Amino acid sequence: MAQDTQVQKHWFKPLMLLLGLFAVVFLASIILIDYKKSKSNVDSFVELTQGSSSKSSSENIIAASRPAIPKLETTEDPYLGKKDASVVVVEFGDFQCPYCREIYPTLREISMKYQDRVKFIFRDFPLSQIHERAQAAAEAAGCAFAQSNDKFWAYHDKLFQNQDNLTDEDLKNYAVQVGLDEKKFSECFTSGERKAEINEDFLDGAAQDVTGTPTFFFNGRKVQGVIPKDKFEKALDLFLK
């Protein structure tokens, strides 16, 4: 009996290590597949923006203009630009996503350029299975938004600028750095009062087949992945015609 127990112990640790390795490989394969899917999606979108002088190309982009997608655009999420713009870009993002960090400076630049003509909305889609601090970061950003729309964007930028440092203590320090009311932020973050809002964003994204970040909706037309700046602007120009 004792010998059987020793044999079990001998095999248990290697088995657990093997299972752990399998889990890591499995998650990595999911990320790679999702990245390839995103790249293909962006490439297709880029093709549509090529040769914008042609009528057919313009019609392809505009074809999905303003479709009825319930709850995709809300008045309860942070935004930049013109409040009642005819062109609306909704981003589903994750503060721990490297691709979201890659594109965020471009988005800030574009939002400034088109601020009088386009509305840019940010909605949360934390991929908690692979980004363990994404949910906490989203809740912290939600607490910043609870104080003001402008404070949200300052906090949003701070998170992407410090993506490798997202502990609870870091999140509280960033609140101070961007000028938030420290007491209100701490109460909001500790209570978890933004969880429901984050969950609503996530479910709305999932309902529209959002599976990775960043995912954008140009007047309802879904594009997943990092879009080159020139193609992003060309698409906006086509929608604005």
PDB file of C-alpha atoms in Angstrom:
ATOM      1  CA  MET A   1       0.000   0.000   0.000  1.00  0.00           C
ATOM      2  CA  ALA A   2       2.804   2.403   0.947  1.00  0.00           C
ATOM      3  CA  GLN A   3       4.597   1.475  -2.264  1.00  0.00           C
ATOM      4  CA  ASP A   4       1.485   2.318  -4.328  1.00  0.00           C
ATOM      5  CA  THR A   5       1.285   5.716  -2.631  1.00  0.00           C
ATOM      6  CA  GLN A   6       4.929   6.423  -3.436  1.00  0.00           C
ATOM      7  CA  VAL A   7       4.357   5.487  -7.088  1.00  0.00           C
ATOM      8  CA  GLN A   8       1.359   7.820  -7.254  1.00  0.00           C
ATOM      9  CA  LYS A   9       3.394  10.672  -5.760  1.00  0.00           C
ATOM     10  CA  HIS A  10       6.227   9.943  -8.186  1.00  0.00           C
ATOM     11  CA  TRP A  11       3.946  10.382 -11.209  1.00  0.00           C
ATOM     12  CA  PHE A  12       1.714  13.159  -9.870  1.00  0.00           C
ATOM     13  CA  LYS A  13       4.195  16.047 -10.162  1.00  0.00           C
ATOM     14  CA  PRO A  14       5.357  15.258 -13.744  1.00  0.00           C
ATOM     15  CA  LEU A  15       1.719  14.823 -14.769  1.00  0.00           C
ATOM     16  CA  MET A  16       0.748  18.222 -13.368  1.00  0.00           C
ATOM     17  CA  LEU A  17       3.728  19.845 -15.095  1.00  0.00           C
ATOM     18  CA  LEU A  18       2.699  18.212 -18.364  1.00  0.00           C
ATOM     19  CA  LEU A  19      -0.881  19.423 -17.993  1.00  0.00           C
ATOM     20  CA  GLY A  20       0.368  22.928 -17.202  1.00  0.00           C
ATOM     21  CA  LEU A  21       2.577  22.923 -20.298  1.00  0.00           C
ATOM     22  CA  PHE A  22      -0.348  21.736 -22.403  1.00  0.00           C
ATOM     23  CA  ALA A  23      -2.510  24.578 -21.075  1.00  0.00           C
ATOM     24  CA  VAL A  24       0.163  27.166 -21.955  1.00  0.00           C
ATOM     25  CA  VAL A  25       0.562  25.762 -25.483  1.00  0.00           C
ATOM     26  CA  PHE A  26      -3.217  25.669 -25.924  1.00  0.00           C
ATOM     27  CA  LEU A  27      -3.630  29.316 -24.888  1.00  0.00           C
ATOM     28  CA  ALA A  28      -0.731  30.352 -27.116  1.00  0.00           C
ATOM     29  CA  SER A  29      -2.330  28.604 -30.091  1.00  0.00           C
ATOM     30  CA  ILE A  30      -5.618  30.406 -29.440  1.00  0.00           C
ATOM     31  CA  ILE A  31      -3.830  33.762 -29.351  1.00  0.00           C
ATOM     32  CA  LEU A  32      -1.957  32.972 -32.588  1.00  0.00           C
ATOM     33  CA  ILE A  33      -5.122  31.865 -34.371  1.00  0.00           C
ATOM     34  CA  ASP A  34      -6.947  34.963 -33.181  1.00  0.00           C
ATOM     35  CA  TYR A  35      -4.057  37.179 -34.344  1.00  0.00           C
ATOM     36  CA  LYS A  36      -4.066  35.580 -37.808  1.00  0.00           C
ATOM     37  CA  LYS A  37      -7.831  35.990 -37.964  1.00  0.00           C
ATOM     38  CA  SER A  38      -7.477  39.652 -36.974  1.00  0.00           C
ATOM     39  CA  LYS A  39      -4.764  40.260 -39.565  1.00  0.00           C
ATOM     40  CA  SER A  40      -6.904  38.708 -42.291  1.00  0.00           C
ATOM     41  CA  ASN A  41      -9.867  40.812 -41.202  1.00  0.00           C
ATOM     42  CA  VAL A  42      -7.820  44.019 -41.305  1.00  0.00           C
ATOM     43  CA  ASP A  43      -6.327  43.103 -44.678  1.00  0.00           C
ATOM     44  CA  SER A  44      -9.833  42.660 -46.104  1.00  0.00           C
ATOM     45  CA  PHE A  45     -10.850  46.024 -44.701  1.00  0.00           C
ATOM     46  CA  VAL A  46      -7.723  47.649 -46.137  1.00  0.00           C
ATOM     47  CA  GLU A  47      -8.526  46.225 -49.567  1.00  0.00           C
ATOM     48  CA  LEU A  48     -11.918  47.915 -49.439  1.00  0.00           C
ATOM     49  CA  THR A  49     -10.260  51.264 -48.789  1.00  0.00           C
ATOM     50  CA  GLN A  50      -7.893  50.938 -51.736  1.00  0.00           C
ATOM     51  CA  GLY A  51      -8.720  52.978 -54.778  1.00  0.00           C
ATOM     52  CA  SER A  52     -11.208  55.158 -52.942  1.00  0.00           C
ATOM     53  CA  SER A  53     -11.722  57.206 -56.094  1.00  0.00           C
ATOM     54  CA  SER A  54     -13.713  54.346 -57.580  1.00  0.00           C
ATOM     55  CA  LYS A  55     -17.438  54.327 -56.980  1.00  0.00           C
ATOM     56  CA  SER A  56     -17.538  50.597 -56.210  1.00  0.00           C
ATOM     57  CA  SER A  57     -14.913  50.865 -53.456  1.00  0.00           C
ATOM     58  CA  SER A  58     -16.777  53.710 -51.804  1.00  0.00           C
ATOM     59  CA  GLU A  59     -20.058  51.841 -52.021  1.00  0.00           C
ATOM     60  CA  ASN A  60     -18.485  48.749 -50.437  1.00  0.00           C
ATOM     61  CA  ILE A  61     -17.405  50.757 -47.395  1.00  0.00           C
ATOM     62  CA  ILE A  62     -20.632  52.714 -47.059  1.00  0.00           C
ATOM     63  CA  ALA A  63     -22.880  49.687 -47.602  1.00  0.00           C
ATOM     64  CA  ALA A  64     -22.992  48.905 -43.888  1.00  0.00           C
ATOM     65  CA  SER A  65     -23.498  52.516 -42.827  1.00  0.00           C
ATOM     66  CA  ARG A  66     -25.675  52.913 -39.730  1.00  0.00           C
ATOM     67  CA  PRO A  67     -27.106  49.365 -39.483  1.00  0.00           C
ATOM     68  CA  ALA A  68     -29.419  48.589 -36.598  1.00  0.00           C
ATOM     69  CA  ILE A  69     -27.160  47.027 -33.968  1.00  0.00           C
ATOM     70  CA  PRO A  70     -28.856  47.256 -30.584  1.00  0.00           C
ATOM     71  CA  LYS A  71     -26.821  48.699 -27.722  1.00  0.00           C
ATOM     72  CA  LEU A  72     -23.575  48.881 -29.708  1.00  0.00           C
ATOM     73  CA  GLU A  73     -23.478  52.654 -29.301  1.00  0.00           C
ATOM     74  CA  THR A  74     -24.412  53.842 -25.831  1.00  0.00           C
ATOM     75  CA  THR A  75     -24.483  57.165 -24.019  1.00  0.00           C
ATOM     76  CA  GLU A  76     -22.961  55.537 -20.934  1.00  0.00           C
ATOM     77  CA  ASP A  77     -19.461  54.991 -22.287  1.00  0.00           C
ATOM     78  CA  PRO A  78     -16.499  57.367 -22.641  1.00  0.00           C
ATOM     79  CA  TYR A  79     -16.109  59.068 -25.993  1.00  0.00           C
ATOM     80  CA  LEU A  80     -14.026  61.557 -27.939  1.00  0.00           C
ATOM     81  CA  GLY A  81     -15.110  63.832 -30.759  1.00  0.00           C
ATOM     82  CA  LYS A  82     -18.482  65.129 -31.833  1.00  0.00           C
ATOM     83  CA  LYS A  83     -21.312  63.929 -29.619  1.00  0.00           C
ATOM     84  CA  ASP A  84     -23.957  63.747 -32.366  1.00  0.00           C
ATOM     85  CA  ALA A  85     -21.669  62.787 -35.268  1.00  0.00           C
ATOM     86  CA  SER A  86     -23.074  60.841 -38.208  1.00  0.00           C
ATOM     87  CA  VAL A  87     -19.959  58.649 -38.211  1.00  0.00           C
ATOM     88  CA  VAL A  88     -19.358  56.643 -35.039  1.00  0.00           C
ATOM     89  CA  VAL A  89     -16.407  54.370 -34.323  1.00  0.00           C
ATOM     90  CA  VAL A  90     -16.830  51.988 -31.387  1.00  0.00           C
ATOM     91  CA  GLU A  91     -13.746  50.251 -30.043  1.00  0.00           C
ATOM     92  CA  PHE A  92     -13.886  47.169 -27.833  1.00  0.00           C
ATOM     93  CA  GLY A  93     -10.558  47.150 -26.016  1.00  0.00           C
ATOM     94  CA  ASP A  94      -8.515  45.490 -23.294  1.00  0.00           C
ATOM     95  CA  PHE A  95      -6.027  47.516 -21.247  1.00  0.00           C
ATOM     96  CA  GLN A  96      -3.589  44.595 -21.071  1.00  0.00           C
ATOM     97  CA  CYS A  97      -3.794  43.761 -24.779  1.00  0.00           C
ATOM     98  CA  PRO A  98      -0.503  44.492 -26.608  1.00  0.00           C
ATOM     99  CA  TYR A  99      -2.350  45.236 -29.870  1.00  0.00           C
ATOM    100  CA  CYS A 100      -4.567  47.785 -28.130  1.00  0.00           C
ATOM    101  CA  ARG A 101      -1.446  49.429 -26.752  1.00  0.00           C
ATOM    102  CA  GLU A 102       0.088  49.419 -30.231  1.00  0.00           C
ATOM    103  CA  ILE A 103      -2.808  51.276 -31.817  1.00  0.00           C
ATOM    104  CA  TYR A 104      -3.794  53.628 -29.006  1.00  0.00           C
ATOM    105  CA  PRO A 105      -1.407  56.493 -29.955  1.00  0.00           C
ATOM    106  CA  THR A 106      -2.739  56.336 -33.517  1.00  0.00           C
ATOM    107  CA  LEU A 107      -6.316  56.475 -32.269  1.00  0.00           C
ATOM    108  CA  ARG A 108      -5.591  59.498 -30.105  1.00  0.00           C
ATOM    109  CA  GLU A 109      -4.020  61.270 -33.087  1.00  0.00           C
ATOM    110  CA  ILE A 110      -6.908  60.389 -35.393  1.00  0.00           C
ATOM    111  CA  SER A 111      -9.515  61.390 -32.813  1.00  0.00           C
ATOM    112  CA  MET A 112      -7.930  64.843 -32.623  1.00  0.00           C
ATOM    113  CA  LYS A 113      -7.883  65.223 -36.395  1.00  0.00           C
ATOM    114  CA  TYR A 114     -11.543  64.200 -36.782  1.00  0.00           C
ATOM    115  CA  GLN A 115     -12.876  65.587 -33.499  1.00  0.00           C
ATOM    116  CA  ASP A 116     -15.416  67.862 -35.217  1.00  0.00           C
ATOM    117  CA  ARG A 117     -16.812  65.133 -37.480  1.00  0.00           C
ATOM    118  CA  VAL A 118     -16.520  61.702 -35.841  1.00  0.00           C
ATOM    119  CA  LYS A 119     -17.471  60.221 -32.484  1.00  0.00           C
ATOM    120  CA  PHE A 120     -15.071  57.647 -30.998  1.00  0.00           C
ATOM    121  CA  ILE A 121     -16.489  55.416 -28.238  1.00  0.00           C
ATOM    122  CA  PHE A 122     -14.484  53.095 -25.987  1.00  0.00           C
ATOM    123  CA  ARG A 123     -16.073  49.957 -24.555  1.00  0.00           C
ATOM    124  CA  ASP A 124     -14.428  47.340 -22.361  1.00  0.00           C
ATOM    125  CA  PHE A 125     -13.684  43.806 -23.472  1.00  0.00           C
ATOM    126  CA  PRO A 126     -11.222  42.417 -20.903  1.00  0.00           C
ATOM    127  CA  LEU A 127      -9.832  39.049 -21.990  1.00  0.00           C
ATOM    128  CA  SER A 128      -9.361  37.820 -18.448  1.00  0.00           C
ATOM    129  CA  GLN A 129      -8.470  34.271 -19.481  1.00  0.00           C
ATOM    130  CA  ILE A 130      -5.157  35.479 -20.916  1.00  0.00           C
ATOM    131  CA  HIS A 131      -4.783  38.947 -19.337  1.00  0.00           C
ATOM    132  CA  GLU A 132      -5.099  38.545 -15.584  1.00  0.00           C
ATOM    133  CA  ARG A 133      -5.075  42.296 -14.814  1.00  0.00           C
ATOM    134  CA  ALA A 134      -7.398  43.385 -17.623  1.00  0.00           C
ATOM    135  CA  GLN A 135     -10.566  43.254 -15.516  1.00  0.00           C
ATOM    136  CA  ALA A 136      -9.072  45.266 -12.657  1.00  0.00           C
ATOM    137  CA  ALA A 137      -7.687  47.844 -15.085  1.00  0.00           C
ATOM    138  CA  ALA A 138     -11.082  48.161 -16.775  1.00  0.00           C
ATOM    139  CA  GLU A 139     -12.803  48.683 -13.427  1.00  0.00           C
ATOM    140  CA  ALA A 140     -10.234  51.298 -12.435  1.00  0.00           C
ATOM    141  CA  ALA A 141     -10.756  53.128 -15.729  1.00  0.00           C
ATOM    142  CA  GLY A 142     -14.501  52.945 -15.104  1.00  0.00           C
ATOM    143  CA  CYS A 143     -13.967  54.635 -11.757  1.00  0.00           C
ATOM    144  CA  ALA A 144     -12.029  57.378 -13.537  1.00  0.00           C
ATOM    145  CA  PHE A 145     -14.926  57.795 -15.974  1.00  0.00           C
ATOM    146  CA  ALA A 146     -17.318  58.075 -13.028  1.00  0.00           C
ATOM    147  CA  GLN A 147     -15.510  61.312 -12.157  1.00  0.00           C
ATOM    148  CA  SER A 148     -15.453  62.722 -15.698  1.00  0.00           C
ATOM    149  CA  ASN A 149     -15.093  61.807 -19.358  1.00  0.00           C
ATOM    150  CA  ASP A 150     -11.838  63.782 -19.614  1.00  0.00           C
ATOM    151  CA  LYS A 151     -10.396  62.025 -16.567  1.00  0.00           C
ATOM    152  CA  PHE A 152     -11.176  58.681 -18.161  1.00  0.00           C
ATOM    153  CA  TRP A 153      -9.065  59.478 -21.213  1.00  0.00           C
ATOM    154  CA  ALA A 154      -6.164  60.699 -19.105  1.00  0.00           C
ATOM    155  CA  TYR A 155      -6.373  57.452 -17.120  1.00  0.00           C
ATOM    156  CA  HIS A 156      -6.837  55.405 -20.313  1.00  0.00           C
ATOM    157  CA  ASP A 157      -3.558  56.778 -21.677  1.00  0.00           C
ATOM    158  CA  LYS A 158      -1.780  56.222 -18.372  1.00  0.00           C
ATOM    159  CA  LEU A 159      -2.776  52.537 -18.366  1.00  0.00           C
ATOM    160  CA  PHE A 160      -1.445  51.912 -21.860  1.00  0.00           C
ATOM    161  CA  GLN A 161       1.743  53.827 -21.109  1.00  0.00           C
ATOM    162  CA  ASN A 162       2.313  51.566 -18.090  1.00  0.00           C
ATOM    163  CA  GLN A 163       0.793  48.325 -19.332  1.00  0.00           C
ATOM    164  CA  ASP A 164       3.354  46.136 -17.566  1.00  0.00           C
ATOM    165  CA  ASN A 165       2.509  47.653 -14.179  1.00  0.00           C
ATOM    166  CA  LEU A 166      -1.154  47.119 -13.354  1.00  0.00           C
ATOM    167  CA  THR A 167      -1.235  45.988  -9.729  1.00  0.00           C
ATOM    168  CA  ASP A 168      -3.962  47.416  -7.496  1.00  0.00           C
ATOM    169  CA  GLU A 169      -1.376  49.747  -5.990  1.00  0.00           C
ATOM    170  CA  ASP A 170      -0.293  50.897  -9.449  1.00  0.00           C
ATOM    171  CA  LEU A 171      -3.891  51.581 -10.450  1.00  0.00           C
ATOM    172  CA  LYS A 172      -4.410  53.719  -7.356  1.00  0.00           C
ATOM    173  CA  ASN A 173      -1.170  55.612  -7.991  1.00  0.00           C
ATOM    174  CA  TYR A 174      -2.231  56.418 -11.556  1.00  0.00           C
ATOM    175  CA  ALA A 175      -5.476  57.854 -10.196  1.00  0.00           C
ATOM    176  CA  VAL A 176      -3.467  60.344  -8.158  1.00  0.00           C
ATOM    177  CA  GLN A 177      -1.174  61.122 -11.089  1.00  0.00           C
ATOM    178  CA  VAL A 178      -4.046  62.103 -13.404  1.00  0.00           C
ATOM    179  CA  GLY A 179      -5.706  64.232 -10.738  1.00  0.00           C
ATOM    180  CA  LEU A 180      -8.634  62.064  -9.681  1.00  0.00           C
ATOM    181  CA  ASP A 181     -10.328  62.486  -6.320  1.00  0.00           C
ATOM    182  CA  GLU A 182      -8.367  59.819  -4.467  1.00  0.00           C
ATOM    183  CA  LYS A 183     -11.051  59.017  -1.899  1.00  0.00           C
ATOM    184  CA  LYS A 184     -13.836  58.657  -4.467  1.00  0.00           C
ATOM    185  CA  PHE A 185     -11.627  56.531  -6.697  1.00  0.00           C
ATOM    186  CA  SER A 186     -10.616  54.231  -3.845  1.00  0.00           C
ATOM    187  CA  GLU A 187     -14.225  53.754  -2.725  1.00  0.00           C
ATOM    188  CA  CYS A 188     -15.342  53.019  -6.281  1.00  0.00           C
ATOM    189  CA  PHE A 189     -12.496  50.625  -7.041  1.00  0.00           C
ATOM    190  CA  THR A 190     -12.674  48.762  -3.723  1.00  0.00           C
ATOM    191  CA  SER A 191     -16.443  48.309  -3.902  1.00  0.00           C
ATOM    192  CA  GLY A 192     -16.349  46.875  -7.419  1.00  0.00           C
ATOM    193  CA  GLU A 193     -19.227  49.107  -8.471  1.00  0.00           C
ATOM    194  CA  ARG A 194     -18.058  49.196 -12.104  1.00  0.00           C
ATOM    195  CA  LYS A 195     -18.180  45.412 -12.551  1.00  0.00           C
ATOM    196  CA  ALA A 196     -21.730  45.449 -13.921  1.00  0.00           C
ATOM    197  CA  GLU A 197     -20.870  48.082 -16.528  1.00  0.00           C
ATOM    198  CA  ILE A 198     -17.777  46.146 -17.642  1.00  0.00           C
ATOM    199  CA  ASN A 199     -19.834  42.971 -17.890  1.00  0.00           C
ATOM    200  CA  GLU A 200     -22.480  44.752 -19.968  1.00  0.00           C
ATOM    201  CA  ASP A 201     -19.826  45.957 -22.404  1.00  0.00           C
ATOM    202  CA  PHE A 202     -18.382  42.461 -22.653  1.00  0.00           C
ATOM    203  CA  LEU A 203     -21.760  40.837 -23.301  1.00  0.00           C
ATOM    204  CA  ASP A 204     -22.677  43.439 -25.931  1.00  0.00           C
ATOM    205  CA  GLY A 205     -19.381  42.762 -27.681  1.00  0.00           C
ATOM    206  CA  ALA A 206     -19.809  38.997 -27.484  1.00  0.00           C
ATOM    207  CA  ALA A 207     -23.299  39.360 -28.965  1.00  0.00           C
ATOM    208  CA  GLN A 208     -21.651  40.928 -32.029  1.00  0.00           C
ATOM    209  CA  ASP A 209     -19.066  38.121 -32.267  1.00  0.00           C
ATOM    210  CA  VAL A 210     -16.218  40.119 -30.774  1.00  0.00           C
ATOM    211  CA  THR A 211     -13.560  37.542 -29.889  1.00  0.00           C
ATOM    212  CA  GLY A 212     -10.364  39.590 -29.682  1.00  0.00           C
ATOM    213  CA  THR A 213      -9.071  43.095 -29.174  1.00  0.00           C
ATOM    214  CA  PRO A 214      -8.977  45.657 -30.498  1.00  0.00           C
ATOM    215  CA  THR A 215     -12.227  45.296 -32.423  1.00  0.00           C
ATOM    216  CA  PHE A 216     -13.770  48.331 -34.106  1.00  0.00           C
ATOM    217  CA  PHE A 217     -17.194  49.066 -35.515  1.00  0.00           C
ATOM    218  CA  PHE A 218     -17.276  51.787 -38.181  1.00  0.00           C
ATOM    219  CA  ASN A 219     -20.959  52.726 -38.227  1.00  0.00           C
ATOM    220  CA  GLY A 220     -21.629  49.095 -37.422  1.00  0.00           C
ATOM    221  CA  ARG A 221     -19.086  47.568 -39.798  1.00  0.00           C
ATOM    222  CA  LYS A 222     -16.864  45.246 -37.781  1.00  0.00           C
ATOM    223  CA  VAL A 223     -13.079  45.308 -38.185  1.00  0.00           C
ATOM    224  CA  GLN A 224     -10.806  43.379 -35.828  1.00  0.00           C
ATOM    225  CA  GLY A 225      -7.115  44.099 -35.384  1.00  0.00           C
ATOM    226  CA  VAL A 226      -4.562  46.894 -35.677  1.00  0.00           C
ATOM    227  CA  ILE A 227      -5.556  49.099 -38.617  1.00  0.00           C
ATOM    228  CA  PRO A 228      -2.794  51.153 -40.276  1.00  0.00           C
ATOM    229  CA  LYS A 229      -3.274  54.891 -39.736  1.00  0.00           C
ATOM    230  CA  ASP A 230      -3.633  55.766 -43.418  1.00  0.00           C
ATOM    231  CA  LYS A 231      -6.265  53.073 -43.960  1.00  0.00           C
ATOM    232  CA  PHE A 232      -8.144  54.091 -40.820  1.00  0.00           C
ATOM    233  CA  GLU A 233      -8.311  57.682 -42.059  1.00  0.00           C
ATOM    234  CA  LYS A 234      -9.269  56.628 -45.578  1.00  0.00           C
ATOM    235  CA  ALA A 235     -12.178  54.612 -44.190  1.00  0.00           C
ATOM    236  CA  LEU A 236     -13.361  57.596 -42.131  1.00  0.00           C
ATOM    237  CA  ASP A 237     -13.119  59.854 -45.179  1.00  0.00           C
ATOM    238  CA  LEU A 238     -15.274  57.444 -47.167  1.00  0.00           C
ATOM    239  CA  PHE A 239     -17.917  57.341 -44.455  1.00  0.00           C
ATOM    240  CA  LEU A 240     -17.877  61.130 -44.245  1.00  0.00           C
ATOM    241  CA  LYS A 241     -18.563  61.634 -47.961  1.00  0.00           C
TER     242      LYS A 241
END
